[in-house]
Amino acid sequence: MSVRDDHRTDATSENEPLGFTNDYDDFAAPWFTLPEGSMPPDMAYQIVHDEAMLDGNARLNLATFVGTWMDEQANRLYAETFDKNMIDKDEYPKTAEIETRCWRILADLWNAPDPAATIGTSTVGSSEAAMLAGLALMRRWRLRRRAAGQPTDRPNLVMSAAVQVCWEKFCNYWDIETRLVPVSEEHPAFDGDDLESYVDENTIGVVAIMGVTYTGVYEPVQRISDALDRIQEATGLDIPIHVDGASGAMVAPFVQPEIVWDFRLDRVVSINTSGHKYGLVYPGLGWVVWRTEEHLPEDMIFRVNYLGGDMPTLALNFSRPGAQVLLQYYLFLRLGRAGYAEVHGHTREVALYASSEIASMGPFELVADGSDIPVIAWRLKEDPDRNWNLYHLSDRLRGRGWQVPAYPLPEGLEHITVQRIVLRRGRRALARDFLEDFRQCVAYLEGLDGPIPVEREGSAFHH
Ligand SMILES: *Cc1c(COP(=O)(O)O)cnc(C)c1O
């Protein structure tokens, strides 16, 4: 038995370790092997707590879209329900029913012509939702092609080069050709221009993004839909749209209700969102809703026996936490339409304020001002005398606790580097504090002469 194991044996007897002493350090857990012995819970807690302390502060993480704050009541509810498994519909029939209420509420919010005819589910996030929605598109395309006696071996999916990585994953995992429409100076967002060169009889669908991850701007779903109408008139191809509303599908209905992007467009057959983004829930929760049951091929649904009834389930995973679904319902009740409009309206105001401040500082040019989803992005104006870049600024800000990623734009505009912040529910004062630190970091960089060593070429980019 090693010395360490000796100590472990001691520690589990009455000889409680003193805490931060040499003794304590002897218990340091090995990194890559399971410790042989056990240790007191306080000690294990302290070790994990201390390790987690070295992570960034979640609320200063301006890179993430994901919920980092909920109120006391939500936190209490979370603690009361973290043991619920979403798949146990028999054991937790109420949670199952609340899940259904939630996606029905979303179907209504997204203007489904007949919310009672829709079908949907919760997921762990938009990525799982995208896998399910993409599969439904593929299966429906395949059924149509088979019925017509046509080959089904070369499906493709058309979308902007600015898609979130989950769509490239979807195509990769299910052997579907990815057709990316590049972005450009004239078409900084995918807008249906030249779409006829990308779609054909093997196109299972077109993905439109409400809230492009890189910049936060909305793709004009209506224009994309109009372009597909023209293509149908010319060629007979009837190509459906899936809207990836990971962020924007929980913003637009409240803040920009006049934008027509949802089930009001006949071509939109399914929509996903992340409950854990502007749905305001902690990670991980996503939603996907289909216009009607017909848009979800029956063979993707597994029937489980549910209290003598028939419970359809649709998911990639089996077990997953149910608490987030309850938290979403809590927020639907707590905020209602008016509350979501107020919360997101406030966040948007703060975003517009922050972007105008950044624009007025001199070196920056806005790429997105926060008027779509409250995400702002900027680039550096050309200046041959400047000896710093946005990666240096990210590093400086990180030194003050703020996490602000810098990264190149996608294919077509990859020569442009931007920096982005995602504004979330919080106090305006925090934005002021951020801007003050931001100004000081810029002033520091502007005041240096001579080259600044680049410590890292990239920085964390949270899609
Ligand atoms: C965040 C995001 C995703 C992925 O969502 P997760 O909930 O993190 O899985 C997909 N698409 C877009 C546009 C996103 O912003």
mmCIF file of C-alpha atoms in Angstrom, residues 3-5 7-8 19 21-30 43:
data_model
loop_
_atom_site.group_PDB
_atom_site.id
_atom_site.type_symbol
_atom_site.label_atom_id
_atom_site.label_comp_id
_atom_site.label_asym_id
_atom_site.label_seq_id
_atom_site.Cartn_x
_atom_site.Cartn_y
_atom_site.Cartn_z
ATOM 1 C CA VAL A 3 1.751 6.272 1.494
ATOM 2 C CA ARG A 4 -1.186 7.980 -0.089
ATOM 3 C CA ASP A 5 -3.473 4.988 0.372
ATOM 4 C CA HIS A 7 -3.509 8.449 4.455
ATOM 5 C CA ARG A 8 -6.784 7.675 2.755
ATOM 6 C CA GLY A 19 -8.111 21.234 5.616
ATOM 7 C CA THR A 21 -2.452 21.571 5.449
ATOM 8 C CA ASN A 22 0.213 19.291 4.209
ATOM 9 C CA ASP A 23 -2.068 16.432 5.120
ATOM 10 C CA TYR A 24 -4.696 17.725 2.839
ATOM 11 C CA ASP A 25 -2.279 18.082 -0.034
ATOM 12 C CA ASP A 26 -1.264 14.464 0.350
ATOM 13 C CA PHE A 27 -4.769 13.542 -0.609
ATOM 14 C CA ALA A 28 -4.545 15.339 -3.940
ATOM 15 C CA ALA A 29 -6.508 13.172 -6.305
ATOM 16 C CA PRO A 30 -4.672 11.537 -9.191
ATOM 17 C CA MET A 43 -12.418 17.000 0.974
#
